[in-house]
Tab-separated table of N, CA and C in Angstrom:
chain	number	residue	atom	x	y	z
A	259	UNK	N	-86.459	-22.114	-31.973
A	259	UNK	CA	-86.263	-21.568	-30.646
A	259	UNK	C	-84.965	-22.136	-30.073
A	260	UNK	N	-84.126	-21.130	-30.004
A	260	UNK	CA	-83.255	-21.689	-29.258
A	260	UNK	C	-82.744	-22.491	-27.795
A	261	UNK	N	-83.653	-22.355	-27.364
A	261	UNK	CA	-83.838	-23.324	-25.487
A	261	UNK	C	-84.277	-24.800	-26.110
A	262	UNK	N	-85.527	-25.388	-27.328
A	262	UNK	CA	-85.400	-26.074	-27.677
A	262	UNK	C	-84.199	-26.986	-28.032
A	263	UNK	N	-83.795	-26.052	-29.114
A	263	UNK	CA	-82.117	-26.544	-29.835
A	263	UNK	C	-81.427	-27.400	-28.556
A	264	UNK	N	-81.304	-26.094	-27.699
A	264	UNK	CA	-80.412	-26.508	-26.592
A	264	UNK	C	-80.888	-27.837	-26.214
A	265	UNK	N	-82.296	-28.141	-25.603
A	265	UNK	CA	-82.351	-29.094	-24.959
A	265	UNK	C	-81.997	-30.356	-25.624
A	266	UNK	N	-82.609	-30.004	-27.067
A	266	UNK	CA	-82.415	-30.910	-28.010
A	266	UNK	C	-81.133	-31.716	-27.870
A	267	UNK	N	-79.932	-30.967	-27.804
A	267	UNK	CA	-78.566	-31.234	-28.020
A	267	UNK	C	-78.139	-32.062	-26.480
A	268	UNK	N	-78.401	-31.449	-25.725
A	268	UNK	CA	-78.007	-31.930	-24.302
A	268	UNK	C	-79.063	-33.294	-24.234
A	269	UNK	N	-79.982	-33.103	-24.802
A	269	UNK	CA	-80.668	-34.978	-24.516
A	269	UNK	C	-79.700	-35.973	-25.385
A	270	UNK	N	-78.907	-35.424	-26.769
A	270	UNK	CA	-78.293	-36.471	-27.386
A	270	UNK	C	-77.076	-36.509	-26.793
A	271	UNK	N	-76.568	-35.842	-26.189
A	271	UNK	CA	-75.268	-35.607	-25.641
A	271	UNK	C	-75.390	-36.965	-24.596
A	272	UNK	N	-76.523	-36.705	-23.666
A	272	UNK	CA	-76.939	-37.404	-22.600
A	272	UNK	C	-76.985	-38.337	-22.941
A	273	UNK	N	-77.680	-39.129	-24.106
A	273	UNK	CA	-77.962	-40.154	-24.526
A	273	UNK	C	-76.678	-40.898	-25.244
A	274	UNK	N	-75.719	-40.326	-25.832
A	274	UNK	CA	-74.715	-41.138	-26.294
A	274	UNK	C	-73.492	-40.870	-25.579
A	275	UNK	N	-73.277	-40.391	-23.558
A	275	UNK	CA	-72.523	-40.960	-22.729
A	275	UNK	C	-73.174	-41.873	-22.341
A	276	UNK	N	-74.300	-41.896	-21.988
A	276	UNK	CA	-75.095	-43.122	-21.315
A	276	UNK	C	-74.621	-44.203	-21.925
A	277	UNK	N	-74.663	-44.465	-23.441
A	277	UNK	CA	-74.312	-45.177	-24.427
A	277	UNK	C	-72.844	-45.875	-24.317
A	278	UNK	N	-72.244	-45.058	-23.788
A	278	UNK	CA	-70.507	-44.991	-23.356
A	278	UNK	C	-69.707	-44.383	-24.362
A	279	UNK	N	-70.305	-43.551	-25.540
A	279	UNK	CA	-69.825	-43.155	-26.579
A	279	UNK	C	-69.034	-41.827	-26.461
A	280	UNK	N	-67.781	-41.690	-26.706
A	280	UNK	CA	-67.196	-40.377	-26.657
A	280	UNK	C	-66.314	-40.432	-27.506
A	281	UNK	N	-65.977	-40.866	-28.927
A	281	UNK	CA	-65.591	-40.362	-29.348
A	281	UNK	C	-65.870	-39.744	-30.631
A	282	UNK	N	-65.311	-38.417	-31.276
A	282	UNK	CA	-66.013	-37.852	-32.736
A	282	UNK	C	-65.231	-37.838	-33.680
A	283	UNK	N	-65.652	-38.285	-35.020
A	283	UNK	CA	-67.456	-38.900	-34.642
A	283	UNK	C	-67.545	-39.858	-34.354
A	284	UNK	N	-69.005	-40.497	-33.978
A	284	UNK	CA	-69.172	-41.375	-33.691
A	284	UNK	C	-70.089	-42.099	-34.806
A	285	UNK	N	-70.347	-42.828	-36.155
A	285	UNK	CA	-71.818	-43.061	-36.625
A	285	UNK	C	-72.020	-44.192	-35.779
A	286	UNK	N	-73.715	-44.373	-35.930
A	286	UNK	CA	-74.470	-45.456	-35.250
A	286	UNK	C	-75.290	-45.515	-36.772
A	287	UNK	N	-75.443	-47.054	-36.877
A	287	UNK	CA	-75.995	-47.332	-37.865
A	287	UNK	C	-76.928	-48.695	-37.151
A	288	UNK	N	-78.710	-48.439	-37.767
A	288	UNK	CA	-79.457	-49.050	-37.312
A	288	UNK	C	-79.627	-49.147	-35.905
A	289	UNK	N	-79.165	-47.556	-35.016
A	289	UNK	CA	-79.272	-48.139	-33.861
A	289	UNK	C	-78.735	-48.738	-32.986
A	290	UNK	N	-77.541	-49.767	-33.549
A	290	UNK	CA	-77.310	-50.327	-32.453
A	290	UNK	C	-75.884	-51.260	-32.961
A	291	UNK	N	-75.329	-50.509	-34.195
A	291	UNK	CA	-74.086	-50.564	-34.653
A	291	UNK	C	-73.010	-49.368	-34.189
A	292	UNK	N	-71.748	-49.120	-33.968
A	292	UNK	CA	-70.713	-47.861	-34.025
A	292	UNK	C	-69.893	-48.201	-34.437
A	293	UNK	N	-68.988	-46.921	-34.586
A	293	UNK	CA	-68.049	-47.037	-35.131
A	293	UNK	C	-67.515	-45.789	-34.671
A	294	UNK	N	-66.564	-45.173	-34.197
A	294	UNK	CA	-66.557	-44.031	-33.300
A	294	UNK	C	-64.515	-43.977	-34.183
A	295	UNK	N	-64.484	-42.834	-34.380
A	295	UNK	CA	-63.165	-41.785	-34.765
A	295	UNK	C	-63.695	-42.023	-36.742
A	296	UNK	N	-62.241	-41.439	-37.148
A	296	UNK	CA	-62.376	-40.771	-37.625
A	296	UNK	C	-61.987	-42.080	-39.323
A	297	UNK	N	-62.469	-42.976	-40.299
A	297	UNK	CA	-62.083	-44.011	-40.918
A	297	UNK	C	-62.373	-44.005	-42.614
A	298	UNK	N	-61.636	-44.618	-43.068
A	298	UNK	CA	-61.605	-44.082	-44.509
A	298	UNK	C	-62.890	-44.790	-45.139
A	299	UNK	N	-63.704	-44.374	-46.179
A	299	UNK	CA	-64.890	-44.826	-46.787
A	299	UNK	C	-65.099	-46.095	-46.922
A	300	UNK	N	-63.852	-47.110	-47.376
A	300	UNK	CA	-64.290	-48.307	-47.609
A	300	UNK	C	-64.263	-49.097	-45.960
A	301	UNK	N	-64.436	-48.410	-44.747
A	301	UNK	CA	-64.919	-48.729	-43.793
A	301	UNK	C	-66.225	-48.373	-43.615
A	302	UNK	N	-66.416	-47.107	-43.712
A	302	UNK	CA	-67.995	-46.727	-43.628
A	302	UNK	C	-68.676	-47.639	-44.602
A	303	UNK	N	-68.392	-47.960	-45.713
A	303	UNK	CA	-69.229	-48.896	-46.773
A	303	UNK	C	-69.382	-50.226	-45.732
A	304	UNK	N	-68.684	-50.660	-45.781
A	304	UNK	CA	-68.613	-51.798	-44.993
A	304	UNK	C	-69.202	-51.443	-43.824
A	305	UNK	N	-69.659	-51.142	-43.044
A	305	UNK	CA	-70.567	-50.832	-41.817
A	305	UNK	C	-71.682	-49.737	-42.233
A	306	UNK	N	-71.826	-49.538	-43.742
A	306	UNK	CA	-73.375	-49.894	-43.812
A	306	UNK	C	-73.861	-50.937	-44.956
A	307	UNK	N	-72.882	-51.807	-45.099
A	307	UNK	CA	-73.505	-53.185	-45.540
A	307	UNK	C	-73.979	-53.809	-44.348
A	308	UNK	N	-73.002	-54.002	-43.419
A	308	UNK	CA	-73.609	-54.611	-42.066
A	308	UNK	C	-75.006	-53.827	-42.093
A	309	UNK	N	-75.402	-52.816	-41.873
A	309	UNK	CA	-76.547	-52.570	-41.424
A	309	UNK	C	-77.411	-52.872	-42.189
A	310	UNK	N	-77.198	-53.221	-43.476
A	310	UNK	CA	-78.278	-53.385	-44.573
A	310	UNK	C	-78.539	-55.116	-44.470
A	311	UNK	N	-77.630	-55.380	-44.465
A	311	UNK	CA	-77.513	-56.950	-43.643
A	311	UNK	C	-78.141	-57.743	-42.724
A	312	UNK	N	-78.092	-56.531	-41.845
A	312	UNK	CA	-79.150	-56.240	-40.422
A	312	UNK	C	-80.748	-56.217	-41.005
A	313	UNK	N	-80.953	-55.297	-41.463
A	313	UNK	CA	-81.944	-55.448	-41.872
A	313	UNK	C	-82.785	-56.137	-42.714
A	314	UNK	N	-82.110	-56.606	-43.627
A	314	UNK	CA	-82.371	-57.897	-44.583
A	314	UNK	C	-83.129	-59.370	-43.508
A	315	UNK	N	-82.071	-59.618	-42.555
A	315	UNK	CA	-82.309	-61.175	-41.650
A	315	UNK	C	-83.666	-60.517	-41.005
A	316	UNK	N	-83.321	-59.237	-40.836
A	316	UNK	CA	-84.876	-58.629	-39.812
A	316	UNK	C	-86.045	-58.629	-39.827
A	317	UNK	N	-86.323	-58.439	-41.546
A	317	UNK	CA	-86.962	-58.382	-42.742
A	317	UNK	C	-87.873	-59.763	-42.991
A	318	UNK	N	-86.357	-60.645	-43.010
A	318	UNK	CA	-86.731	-62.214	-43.014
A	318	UNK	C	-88.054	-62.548	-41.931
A	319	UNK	N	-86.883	-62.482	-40.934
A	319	UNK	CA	-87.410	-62.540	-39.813
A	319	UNK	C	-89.152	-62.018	-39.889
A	320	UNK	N	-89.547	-61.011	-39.861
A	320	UNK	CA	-91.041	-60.447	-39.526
A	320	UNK	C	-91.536	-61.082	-40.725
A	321	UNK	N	-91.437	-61.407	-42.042
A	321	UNK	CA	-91.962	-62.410	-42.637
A	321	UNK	C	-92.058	-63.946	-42.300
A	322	UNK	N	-90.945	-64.853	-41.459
A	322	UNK	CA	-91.391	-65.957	-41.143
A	322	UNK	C	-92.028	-66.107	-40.145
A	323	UNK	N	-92.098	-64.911	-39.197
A	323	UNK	CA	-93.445	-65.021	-37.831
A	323	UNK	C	-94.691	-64.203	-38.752
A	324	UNK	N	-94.882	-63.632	-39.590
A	324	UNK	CA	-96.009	-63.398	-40.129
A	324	UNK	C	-96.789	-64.606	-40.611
A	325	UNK	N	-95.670	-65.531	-41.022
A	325	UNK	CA	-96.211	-67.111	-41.915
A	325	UNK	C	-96.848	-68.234	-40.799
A	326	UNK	N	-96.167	-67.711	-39.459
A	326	UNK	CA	-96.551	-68.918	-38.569
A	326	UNK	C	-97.447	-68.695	-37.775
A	327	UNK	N	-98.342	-67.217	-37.656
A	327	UNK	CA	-99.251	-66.966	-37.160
A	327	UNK	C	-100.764	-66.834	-37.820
């Protein structure tokens, strides 16, 4: 349905000025990484090692509060 689509688009629109994000593209990795224009691959690699990175300590993390509870 297209009124969906629409809204669809205008909530992310909404959601990544709120963000302060304007420029394209923009990736977000994990959420709460960017990287905004336009950059050659061995940048994108590198900002999703960071994110895998991210998630690794995160990982850690919910395993050493699993151990102490």
């Amino acid at each position: 349905d297209s009124d969906l689509e629409e809204a669809a688009v205008r909530s992310e629109d909404r959601t990544a000025r709120e963000a302060g994000l304007q420029g394209v593209p923009t990736f977000i990795v994990n959420g709460k990484f960017a990287l905004s224009g336009a950059h050659p691959p061995e940048v994108l690699h590198q900002m999703f090692d960071i994110g895998r990175r991210d998630d690794e300590a995160a990982d850690r993390a919910g395993e050493a509060g699993a151990r102490m509870t």
